[in-house]
Each structure stands twice: as C-alpha cells, then as structure tokens.
C-alpha cells in the first residue's frame, strides 16, 4: 500500500514592518503529514497527534484535507487517501501552525500523485486551506512554509510571491509564552484607518528591511525592524512585551516583533551565539513575571517543506 | 580670484509606490552654480539666469545662499562668496528644481572651502535649504541629486539614506507639460488618514520595487510601480494623466507616475530605445489634447552632482 510522508516548517508572518506582506521559515520545527492509500475514493483524516484533541477530524474542516481536496478538484480526480497529521507546532501560537499542516499535506499529496505540480503551484491550495483554518486566505505563512526563505507577498490578485535574499548569518529566536491570544482578538485591536504619516514610516522601514536583506547589512535590517501599524496596538495584549524587548535588544537582537498575530515573539540576530544569548535573556524576563515560555532558535530555513524518505 | 563651478542633476521624487521615501537622479539635466570669491565677508547672490526673474536674489530667501549659509555656520566661518545660479530646470515642475540648486551650491562651496566635508555630509544643509524653498525639509530630491542613483530615505530622525542597486538598463522618460501645478494644491488633495488596507498594498509594492531593483527584475519593477496613496488624488489635477499612462504603457513603459508633486510625469523602461518610443507616444497624446510638453529621456544618474572643471 502506497504511503508518503512530508514535513513543513514553522513560519513567522507579519515580520514587524512587513505587516501582512512578509514571512519567513524556521529550521527544524514543523508538522508532519503521512498519507496512506485507501481503497474507497475520497479523503479521510484517520489520526491527529500532538493537538490535545483540539483539531477536527472532519475532512471538510481539517486544514490538511481541505488543502488536498482543493488540489484533487483542480486535477479532476478523486483518489482514496487517508491522512495522518503529527502536530509539531502548538496551535494558535502565531508560528504558522495551520499553514505548516496544509503545506505538509500538499507536499505529501503531490508526491503521492506522482508530482503533477511544481512546488510553487501548490500555493493556491494552501491559501484555500488557510481560509478555512483562519477565516482569511493569507499567504504570509503558507508561502514561506512551502518555499522556504524570506518571502514577500506583493499582491494577491493575481498572487505575486517573491523569494528574497537571506543573509547567511541571519538567525531567529522564537519566544512562545504559555499564554493564549486569539487571532480574532489580536485582529480586532487594529485600526481600519491609519495616519498617512504612519503609512509612510512603515513604507520606509519595509523598504529598508528589503534593502538590508539584499545588501546583507545587519545594521540596516536592525534599524528597519519597526512596526508602527500593528505592534503598538497588539503589544499591550502580550504580557511582558516591552520588558522582553528591552532584554533581547540588550542581548544583541537586531529587532523583535510579534510573530503572526502573537503571542509568540520573534527576534532576529546575526549569528547563532547571539540567538542563544537572546533566548537566555528572554527566559529570565518571563521567569521574573511568572510566565512559562518555550524558546527556540534557528537559522532561516531556505528550502521550505519536503518529502520525508524512510 | 578664486572661482568654482558645480552641477547638480534633476531628480524624480515620490517614485509611485515610494511616496515620500524614494527618489532617483536623471542624467544631463540640472542646475549650475558658480561661486566667486569676494572681498567683504558674507554671501550674496549676484545673478540668476534661466528663471524668468522669478527667483529671489535675497540671500535669506535664495535656496543656494541658504544652503551655503547653513554650511558656513556649521564650520563657524564667514567667507566672502558671490553666487551665480544658472537654472537648467524649470521651476515648480516636480523635477527637483530647488534641490538641484541647493546641491550644486553646496558641492561648489565644499570645493571652494577645500572640501571640509564628505559629499554625503552635505545632505543636512541641503535639507535646510529645501525647508526654505518648499516649506518642508524633504530629502527625496536633494539626496538623489547629491548622491546619484536610486535613493531610499528610510527615516529623518536621525537621517537614514540608503543608495539602492540600479539595474544597468533602467531608463527614465520625463514628460513636463506646459501647465502649472502648485505644490500646495497637489499636497492639499492628500488624505491625512488612509485605509489600513491601502497602506498594506503600498508596502507590498514598495517592497516589490526594492526587490526588483536588487534582483534586476524589470517585470517585478513594473508590477510594483503602483501608488494607491497619492496618485489617485493627484492624477485628476494633471491633464491627460490617464490617456498618457495608457499610451506609454502601450509603448513599453514599465510604469508611469507623478514626479514629485507634479505636473511632470516619469516613466521607467528597460533600455534607451523604449525610452524614446515612450517619449514619442506621450508627445502624440499631449498634442491631441492641445497641451505643450517638454520631453526628456535618460539613464539613471548614478553619481549625483559634481564639480565642473574648466
């Protein structure tokens, strides 16, 4: 019986001044999806682990099944596939958990069906799954999870996704506090209208960040990692935000921002040593305010999801 | 008697999605400033040509004198300098006319005073002069006029100016209609608050434009040359805007936008041939609507202003 397994990585979306347009992928952490052939046509979700029973087995609601369904409908086929999802990422953490599940499912399904698609062509199916999981078809988690690297979503109509240059020594530290922040709450604090002046500041910083990535100018990246549009409103929802920021800056972070819609925070740094020091500095702050935290650090994943061979 | 002459080029500011943060310099067109030693200390403006008598000879109001005054005050000296300005650029055209005068004056004065400053350090004096000439200390004309190339003004506090990569075949066509549009009018139509959605679209495009410049991806540059913040309000003040845009796009322009606050329009293209065809196509439209136009085309000037040797 045919079986295929794939992995897709965690991702950081929003990336400070790159609100709603930038995302990048993390090494090592992610979700695994295994597909097994079954005799009867149609998709079924046979098992999910690592989610504390919170995710739906219903194929119409499960992000893996929805993603694969979009793909097989596009192909005009109805194969029999049983889906096993191993969650490696915490739910609702702001680390692109649903995106990693959808992307791993799509990479596995493409391999299962003898690769009818180029990798990048899987993106619309992943966006369709995000619409079910998050209520909005954002691409800033699924695109980096699929393609790896630092990704710009320039436009959605039509979809225009650009893989940016990534300086080799760029590291990320992720701080996931044991605290739940609903995406809807994090979204609801945003303003529908913003001062033109803030839009100009944000544009300048996002332009500086992109130039910094290409110039491999870490100081420029650092100066550009400022978000005047979402962060000022969301930071107040995240315990310890400003204390942690001060500590990680002191430990050498180029900048810190809210990963996705939080509560996970990401820090960028030059080199692994700094990433480790940042993690330690942050842990001390969380300890001092009595909040548990999971800490990860990694280089930027440049390849995205992939098929796991036995 | 000591005499020094310098040239500074025309510039395009605002650059579509780069509203208020991007500018680039043009080859060939610009202003010339000659400085002559005079016996009594202090600055005087002895002559201005090419301005139809519109510019002030009063040293307290003349952009060249104001720029040099800021410099000599910084140096703590009071040399005797007589200033001659040859305007090569039309006034109030949106081609960085006042910026070119200030920059040419500063480059000449720096040479006159045996180069106390690095070129880039002249920028604050040029911004001070822009404050007098335009009422606002913008840097998006003076920075490219001084430094050349495609320039990002990431921030003003402190000033953070980044010279971006310029693809070798990038050409600009400038269309200067015989029509006056006051900067104040062009500024007054802008909204003080904008939808968050528009800010995100603008960010995506400016990020795409910067990535396109570094990747030397002309198609990406083309897709990114969209301004949803200023252009929709300003275009209606510029006769023939949409007809000209259709014509130049048909002639191969990567994009078209308002230069500065108008009424001059700029088009970017790949290669000189396209730039010429764009100029012709635009001239036909202006002729059909009975509006005179001056047309220029040039590569992107990569060096900025310079001292003219006899």
PDB file of C-alpha atoms in Angstrom, chain B residues 47-271:
ATOM      1  CA  UNK B  47      22.963  86.691 -10.698  1.00  0.00           C
ATOM      2  CA  UNK B  48      20.325  84.136 -11.603  1.00  0.00           C
ATOM      3  CA  UNK B  49      19.653  83.105 -15.204  1.00  0.00           C
ATOM      4  CA  UNK B  50      17.017  80.850 -16.724  1.00  0.00           C
ATOM      5  CA  UNK B  51      14.337  81.620 -14.115  1.00  0.00           C
ATOM      6  CA  UNK B  52      12.468  84.426 -15.930  1.00  0.00           C
ATOM      7  CA  UNK B  53      13.228  86.640 -12.947  1.00  0.00           C
ATOM      8  CA  UNK B  54      11.117  84.545 -10.577  1.00  0.00           C
ATOM      9  CA  UNK B  55      13.712  83.529  -8.007  1.00  0.00           C
ATOM     10  CA  UNK B  56      14.796  85.810  -5.135  1.00  0.00           C
ATOM     11  CA  UNK B  57      18.242  87.400  -5.112  1.00  0.00           C
ATOM     12  CA  UNK B  58      17.821  87.994  -1.356  1.00  0.00           C
ATOM     13  CA  UNK B  59      20.373  85.697   0.295  1.00  0.00           C
ATOM     14  CA  UNK B  60      17.967  84.974   3.153  1.00  0.00           C
ATOM     15  CA  UNK B  61      15.449  83.501   0.713  1.00  0.00           C
ATOM     16  CA  UNK B  62      17.597  82.077  -2.083  1.00  0.00           C
ATOM     17  CA  UNK B  63      17.977  78.321  -1.796  1.00  0.00           C
ATOM     18  CA  UNK B  64      21.667  78.356  -2.859  1.00  0.00           C
ATOM     19  CA  UNK B  65      22.571  81.003  -0.304  1.00  0.00           C
ATOM     20  CA  UNK B  66      20.526  79.368   2.454  1.00  0.00           C
ATOM     21  CA  UNK B  67      22.282  76.045   1.834  1.00  0.00           C
ATOM     22  CA  UNK B  68      25.757  77.593   1.874  1.00  0.00           C
ATOM     23  CA  UNK B  69      24.861  79.690   4.919  1.00  0.00           C
ATOM     24  CA  UNK B  70      23.920  76.518   6.831  1.00  0.00           C
ATOM     25  CA  UNK B  71      27.296  75.045   5.877  1.00  0.00           C
ATOM     26  CA  UNK B  72      29.452  78.032   6.847  1.00  0.00           C
ATOM     27  CA  UNK B  73      27.578  78.382  10.131  1.00  0.00           C
ATOM     28  CA  UNK B  74      28.340  74.738  10.859  1.00  0.00           C
ATOM     29  CA  UNK B  75      32.011  75.478  10.114  1.00  0.00           C
ATOM     30  CA  UNK B  76      31.903  78.657  12.187  1.00  0.00           C
ATOM     31  CA  UNK B  77      33.286  80.815   9.397  1.00  0.00           C
ATOM     32  CA  UNK B  78      32.020  83.748   7.343  1.00  0.00           C
ATOM     33  CA  UNK B  79      33.749  83.774   3.962  1.00  0.00           C
ATOM     34  CA  UNK B  80      33.021  86.288   1.201  1.00  0.00           C
ATOM     35  CA  UNK B  81      31.225  84.414  -1.602  1.00  0.00           C
ATOM     36  CA  UNK B  82      29.291  85.700  -4.568  1.00  0.00           C
ATOM     37  CA  UNK B  83      26.808  83.191  -6.029  1.00  0.00           C
ATOM     38  CA  UNK B  84      25.777  82.861  -9.691  1.00  0.00           C
ATOM     39  CA  UNK B  85      22.936  80.449 -10.423  1.00  0.00           C
ATOM     40  CA  UNK B  86      22.206  79.101 -13.921  1.00  0.00           C
ATOM     41  CA  UNK B  87      18.817  77.377 -13.837  1.00  0.00           C
ATOM     42  CA  UNK B  88      18.710  74.452 -16.227  1.00  0.00           C
ATOM     43  CA  UNK B  89      15.484  73.155 -14.704  1.00  0.00           C
ATOM     44  CA  UNK B  90      12.016  74.673 -14.920  1.00  0.00           C
ATOM     45  CA  UNK B  91      10.619  75.967 -11.625  1.00  0.00           C
ATOM     46  CA  UNK B  92       7.777  74.183  -9.869  1.00  0.00           C
ATOM     47  CA  UNK B  93       7.855  71.354 -12.359  1.00  0.00           C
ATOM     48  CA  UNK B  94       8.271  68.433  -9.998  1.00  0.00           C
ATOM     49  CA  UNK B  95      11.796  67.732 -11.237  1.00  0.00           C
ATOM     50  CA  UNK B  96      13.591  68.786  -8.069  1.00  0.00           C
ATOM     51  CA  UNK B  97      14.479  72.246  -9.289  1.00  0.00           C
ATOM     52  CA  UNK B  98      15.171  73.844  -5.907  1.00  0.00           C
ATOM     53  CA  UNK B  99      17.013  70.707  -4.755  1.00  0.00           C
ATOM     54  CA  UNK B 100      19.372  70.833  -7.749  1.00  0.00           C
ATOM     55  CA  UNK B 101      20.183  74.495  -6.999  1.00  0.00           C
ATOM     56  CA  UNK B 102      20.912  73.792  -3.347  1.00  0.00           C
ATOM     57  CA  UNK B 103      23.024  70.717  -4.098  1.00  0.00           C
ATOM     58  CA  UNK B 104      25.044  72.450  -6.836  1.00  0.00           C
ATOM     59  CA  UNK B 105      25.674  75.351  -4.442  1.00  0.00           C
ATOM     60  CA  UNK B 106      26.842  73.009  -1.673  1.00  0.00           C
ATOM     61  CA  UNK B 107      29.136  70.973  -3.920  1.00  0.00           C
ATOM     62  CA  UNK B 108      30.655  74.191  -5.230  1.00  0.00           C
ATOM     63  CA  UNK B 109      31.025  75.648  -1.729  1.00  0.00           C
ATOM     64  CA  UNK B 110      32.632  72.490  -0.374  1.00  0.00           C
ATOM     65  CA  UNK B 111      35.202  72.644  -3.185  1.00  0.00           C
ATOM     66  CA  UNK B 112      35.603  76.406  -2.677  1.00  0.00           C
ATOM     67  CA  UNK B 113      36.423  75.794   1.009  1.00  0.00           C
ATOM     68  CA  UNK B 114      38.892  72.953   0.235  1.00  0.00           C
ATOM     69  CA  UNK B 115      36.477  70.087   0.963  1.00  0.00           C
ATOM     70  CA  UNK B 116      35.840  70.224   4.719  1.00  0.00           C
ATOM     71  CA  UNK B 117      33.001  67.675   4.240  1.00  0.00           C
ATOM     72  CA  UNK B 118      32.444  64.276   2.688  1.00  0.00           C
ATOM     73  CA  UNK B 119      29.809  64.532  -0.012  1.00  0.00           C
ATOM     74  CA  UNK B 120      27.141  62.706   1.983  1.00  0.00           C
ATOM     75  CA  UNK B 121      27.636  65.061   4.927  1.00  0.00           C
ATOM     76  CA  UNK B 122      26.327  67.949   2.817  1.00  0.00           C
ATOM     77  CA  UNK B 123      22.826  66.475   2.981  1.00  0.00           C
ATOM     78  CA  UNK B 124      21.583  68.234   6.161  1.00  0.00           C
ATOM     79  CA  UNK B 125      22.483  71.634   4.655  1.00  0.00           C
ATOM     80  CA  UNK B 126      20.531  70.790   1.500  1.00  0.00           C
ATOM     81  CA  UNK B 127      17.541  69.737   3.592  1.00  0.00           C
ATOM     82  CA  UNK B 128      17.730  73.059   5.455  1.00  0.00           C
ATOM     83  CA  UNK B 129      17.545  74.850   2.093  1.00  0.00           C
ATOM     84  CA  UNK B 130      14.566  72.741   0.996  1.00  0.00           C
ATOM     85  CA  UNK B 131      12.774  73.868   4.138  1.00  0.00           C
ATOM     86  CA  UNK B 132      13.041  77.460   2.890  1.00  0.00           C
ATOM     87  CA  UNK B 133      12.228  76.652  -0.741  1.00  0.00           C
ATOM     88  CA  UNK B 134       9.369  74.191  -0.217  1.00  0.00           C
ATOM     89  CA  UNK B 135       8.230  74.780   3.340  1.00  0.00           C
ATOM     90  CA  UNK B 136       9.199  71.226   4.292  1.00  0.00           C
ATOM     91  CA  UNK B 137      12.612  69.687   4.786  1.00  0.00           C
ATOM     92  CA  UNK B 138      12.149  66.758   2.434  1.00  0.00           C
ATOM     93  CA  UNK B 139      15.212  64.790   1.365  1.00  0.00           C
ATOM     94  CA  UNK B 140      13.799  62.770  -1.508  1.00  0.00           C
ATOM     95  CA  UNK B 141      15.014  65.268  -4.112  1.00  0.00           C
ATOM     96  CA  UNK B 142      18.221  66.549  -2.501  1.00  0.00           C
ATOM     97  CA  UNK B 143      19.537  63.088  -1.564  1.00  0.00           C
ATOM     98  CA  UNK B 144      19.494  61.639  -5.108  1.00  0.00           C
ATOM     99  CA  UNK B 145      20.663  64.976  -6.585  1.00  0.00           C
ATOM    100  CA  UNK B 146      23.658  64.868  -4.242  1.00  0.00           C
ATOM    101  CA  UNK B 147      24.451  61.151  -4.226  1.00  0.00           C
ATOM    102  CA  UNK B 148      23.020  59.966  -7.534  1.00  0.00           C
ATOM    103  CA  UNK B 149      21.234  56.681  -8.125  1.00  0.00           C
ATOM    104  CA  UNK B 150      18.029  55.387  -6.640  1.00  0.00           C
ATOM    105  CA  UNK B 151      17.859  56.553  -3.040  1.00  0.00           C
ATOM    106  CA  UNK B 152      15.734  55.485  -0.077  1.00  0.00           C
ATOM    107  CA  UNK B 153      15.075  57.957   2.728  1.00  0.00           C
ATOM    108  CA  UNK B 154      14.263  55.399   5.427  1.00  0.00           C
ATOM    109  CA  UNK B 155      13.998  57.912   8.222  1.00  0.00           C
ATOM    110  CA  UNK B 156      14.629  61.555   9.095  1.00  0.00           C
ATOM    111  CA  UNK B 157      15.237  61.266  12.842  1.00  0.00           C
ATOM    112  CA  UNK B 158      18.094  60.530  12.539  1.00  0.00           C
ATOM    113  CA  UNK B 159      18.538  60.846   8.801  1.00  0.00           C
ATOM    114  CA  UNK B 160      18.977  57.411   7.191  1.00  0.00           C
ATOM    115  CA  UNK B 161      19.668  57.497   3.465  1.00  0.00           C
ATOM    116  CA  UNK B 162      20.369  54.299   1.526  1.00  0.00           C
ATOM    117  CA  UNK B 163      21.638  54.122  -2.056  1.00  0.00           C
ATOM    118  CA  UNK B 164      19.916  51.186  -3.723  1.00  0.00           C
ATOM    119  CA  UNK B 165      21.071  48.994  -6.564  1.00  0.00           C
ATOM    120  CA  UNK B 166      20.129  50.295 -10.027  1.00  0.00           C
ATOM    121  CA  UNK B 167      19.744  47.857 -12.941  1.00  0.00           C
ATOM    122  CA  UNK B 168      22.018  48.962 -15.775  1.00  0.00           C
ATOM    123  CA  UNK B 169      19.352  49.173 -18.464  1.00  0.00           C
ATOM    124  CA  UNK B 170      16.880  51.190 -16.413  1.00  0.00           C
ATOM    125  CA  UNK B 171      15.895  54.340 -18.292  1.00  0.00           C
ATOM    126  CA  UNK B 172      13.622  57.205 -17.423  1.00  0.00           C
ATOM    127  CA  UNK B 173      11.443  59.349 -19.658  1.00  0.00           C
ATOM    128  CA  UNK B 174      10.289  62.673 -18.210  1.00  0.00           C
ATOM    129  CA  UNK B 175       7.181  64.406 -19.528  1.00  0.00           C
ATOM    130  CA  UNK B 176       6.884  68.028 -18.459  1.00  0.00           C
ATOM    131  CA  UNK B 177       3.588  69.511 -19.640  1.00  0.00           C
ATOM    132  CA  UNK B 178       3.275  73.271 -20.056  1.00  0.00           C
ATOM    133  CA  UNK B 179       0.945  73.532 -17.147  1.00  0.00           C
ATOM    134  CA  UNK B 180       1.464  74.861 -13.661  1.00  0.00           C
ATOM    135  CA  UNK B 181       0.506  72.821 -10.618  1.00  0.00           C
ATOM    136  CA  UNK B 182       1.297  74.385  -7.266  1.00  0.00           C
ATOM    137  CA  UNK B 183       2.871  72.027  -4.737  1.00  0.00           C
ATOM    138  CA  UNK B 184       0.444  73.337  -2.121  1.00  0.00           C
ATOM    139  CA  UNK B 185      -2.530  72.307  -4.290  1.00  0.00           C
ATOM    140  CA  UNK B 186      -1.003  68.942  -5.004  1.00  0.00           C
ATOM    141  CA  UNK B 187      -0.361  68.443  -1.297  1.00  0.00           C
ATOM    142  CA  UNK B 188      -3.804  69.632  -0.210  1.00  0.00           C
ATOM    143  CA  UNK B 189      -5.660  66.822  -2.010  1.00  0.00           C
ATOM    144  CA  UNK B 190      -3.908  64.119   0.004  1.00  0.00           C
ATOM    145  CA  UNK B 191      -5.826  62.403   2.786  1.00  0.00           C
ATOM    146  CA  UNK B 192      -4.497  62.690   6.326  1.00  0.00           C
ATOM    147  CA  UNK B 193      -5.772  59.214   7.135  1.00  0.00           C
ATOM    148  CA  UNK B 194      -5.860  56.244   4.806  1.00  0.00           C
ATOM    149  CA  UNK B 195      -7.360  52.754   4.993  1.00  0.00           C
ATOM    150  CA  UNK B 196      -5.043  50.179   6.587  1.00  0.00           C
ATOM    151  CA  UNK B 197      -5.669  48.055   3.511  1.00  0.00           C
ATOM    152  CA  UNK B 198      -4.187  50.729   1.252  1.00  0.00           C
ATOM    153  CA  UNK B 199      -1.133  51.061   3.483  1.00  0.00           C
ATOM    154  CA  UNK B 200      -0.582  47.298   3.168  1.00  0.00           C
ATOM    155  CA  UNK B 201      -0.913  47.421  -0.629  1.00  0.00           C
ATOM    156  CA  UNK B 202       1.568  50.304  -0.759  1.00  0.00           C
ATOM    157  CA  UNK B 203       4.010  48.416   1.493  1.00  0.00           C
ATOM    158  CA  UNK B 204       3.794  45.331  -0.730  1.00  0.00           C
ATOM    159  CA  UNK B 205       4.530  47.383  -3.814  1.00  0.00           C
ATOM    160  CA  UNK B 206       7.410  49.326  -2.316  1.00  0.00           C
ATOM    161  CA  UNK B 207       8.908  46.040  -1.083  1.00  0.00           C
ATOM    162  CA  UNK B 208       8.447  44.616  -4.589  1.00  0.00           C
ATOM    163  CA  UNK B 209      10.082  47.654  -6.173  1.00  0.00           C
ATOM    164  CA  UNK B 210      13.151  47.421  -3.905  1.00  0.00           C
ATOM    165  CA  UNK B 211      13.438  43.660  -4.510  1.00  0.00           C
ATOM    166  CA  UNK B 212      13.040  44.301  -8.261  1.00  0.00           C
ATOM    167  CA  UNK B 213      15.874  46.848  -8.236  1.00  0.00           C
ATOM    168  CA  UNK B 214      18.197  44.376  -6.483  1.00  0.00           C
ATOM    169  CA  UNK B 215      17.104  41.338  -8.500  1.00  0.00           C
ATOM    170  CA  UNK B 216      17.286  43.480 -11.679  1.00  0.00           C
ATOM    171  CA  UNK B 217      13.868  42.020 -12.440  1.00  0.00           C
ATOM    172  CA  UNK B 218      12.181  44.533 -14.744  1.00  0.00           C
ATOM    173  CA  UNK B 219       8.867  42.694 -14.679  1.00  0.00           C
ATOM    174  CA  UNK B 220       8.766  42.857 -10.902  1.00  0.00           C
ATOM    175  CA  UNK B 221       9.650  46.562 -11.022  1.00  0.00           C
ATOM    176  CA  UNK B 222       6.784  47.016 -13.461  1.00  0.00           C
ATOM    177  CA  UNK B 223       4.242  45.154 -11.336  1.00  0.00           C
ATOM    178  CA  UNK B 224       5.313  47.152  -8.287  1.00  0.00           C
ATOM    179  CA  UNK B 225       5.043  50.655  -9.788  1.00  0.00           C
ATOM    180  CA  UNK B 226       1.598  51.345  -8.329  1.00  0.00           C
ATOM    181  CA  UNK B 227       0.665  54.101  -5.931  1.00  0.00           C
ATOM    182  CA  UNK B 228      -2.650  53.806  -4.126  1.00  0.00           C
ATOM    183  CA  UNK B 229      -1.981  56.615  -1.657  1.00  0.00           C
ATOM    184  CA  UNK B 230      -1.168  59.829  -3.533  1.00  0.00           C
ATOM    185  CA  UNK B 231      -1.696  59.196  -7.240  1.00  0.00           C
ATOM    186  CA  UNK B 232      -5.461  58.576  -7.235  1.00  0.00           C
ATOM    187  CA  UNK B 233      -5.995  62.050  -5.737  1.00  0.00           C
ATOM    188  CA  UNK B 234      -3.303  63.884  -7.675  1.00  0.00           C
ATOM    189  CA  UNK B 235      -3.920  62.360 -11.095  1.00  0.00           C
ATOM    190  CA  UNK B 236      -7.147  64.323 -11.512  1.00  0.00           C
ATOM    191  CA  UNK B 237      -5.168  67.569 -11.198  1.00  0.00           C
ATOM    192  CA  UNK B 238      -2.939  66.622 -14.141  1.00  0.00           C
ATOM    193  CA  UNK B 239      -4.486  66.987 -17.618  1.00  0.00           C
ATOM    194  CA  UNK B 240      -4.281  63.836 -19.706  1.00  0.00           C
ATOM    195  CA  UNK B 241      -2.868  61.688 -16.904  1.00  0.00           C
ATOM    196  CA  UNK B 242      -4.774  58.511 -17.726  1.00  0.00           C
ATOM    197  CA  UNK B 243      -4.539  58.911 -21.523  1.00  0.00           C
ATOM    198  CA  UNK B 244      -0.784  59.434 -21.274  1.00  0.00           C
ATOM    199  CA  UNK B 245      -0.454  56.438 -18.989  1.00  0.00           C
ATOM    200  CA  UNK B 246      -2.274  54.190 -21.423  1.00  0.00           C
ATOM    201  CA  UNK B 247      -0.096  55.418 -24.293  1.00  0.00           C
ATOM    202  CA  UNK B 248       3.229  54.993 -22.513  1.00  0.00           C
ATOM    203  CA  UNK B 249       2.271  51.553 -21.218  1.00  0.00           C
ATOM    204  CA  UNK B 250       1.455  50.627 -24.809  1.00  0.00           C
ATOM    205  CA  UNK B 251       4.888  51.911 -25.822  1.00  0.00           C
ATOM    206  CA  UNK B 252       6.600  49.636 -23.320  1.00  0.00           C
ATOM    207  CA  UNK B 253       6.849  51.666 -20.122  1.00  0.00           C
ATOM    208  CA  UNK B 254       7.368  49.541 -17.009  1.00  0.00           C
ATOM    209  CA  UNK B 255       5.235  52.086 -15.230  1.00  0.00           C
ATOM    210  CA  UNK B 256       4.394  55.761 -15.010  1.00  0.00           C
ATOM    211  CA  UNK B 257       3.997  58.033 -12.032  1.00  0.00           C
ATOM    212  CA  UNK B 258       3.899  61.632 -10.901  1.00  0.00           C
ATOM    213  CA  UNK B 259       7.348  63.147 -10.473  1.00  0.00           C
ATOM    214  CA  UNK B 260       7.466  64.862  -7.089  1.00  0.00           C
ATOM    215  CA  UNK B 261       4.140  66.594  -6.707  1.00  0.00           C
ATOM    216  CA  UNK B 262       3.761  67.028 -10.476  1.00  0.00           C
ATOM    217  CA  UNK B 263       2.809  68.067 -13.058  1.00  0.00           C
ATOM    218  CA  UNK B 264       5.833  66.300 -14.608  1.00  0.00           C
ATOM    219  CA  UNK B 265       5.286  62.588 -15.180  1.00  0.00           C
ATOM    220  CA  UNK B 266       8.045  59.997 -15.193  1.00  0.00           C
ATOM    221  CA  UNK B 267       8.132  56.662 -16.961  1.00  0.00           C
ATOM    222  CA  UNK B 268      10.621  53.873 -16.335  1.00  0.00           C
ATOM    223  CA  UNK B 269      11.666  51.480 -19.073  1.00  0.00           C
ATOM    224  CA  UNK B 270      14.211  48.827 -19.935  1.00  0.00           C
ATOM    225  CA  UNK B 271      16.666  50.297 -22.417  1.00  0.00           C
TER     226      UNK B 271
END
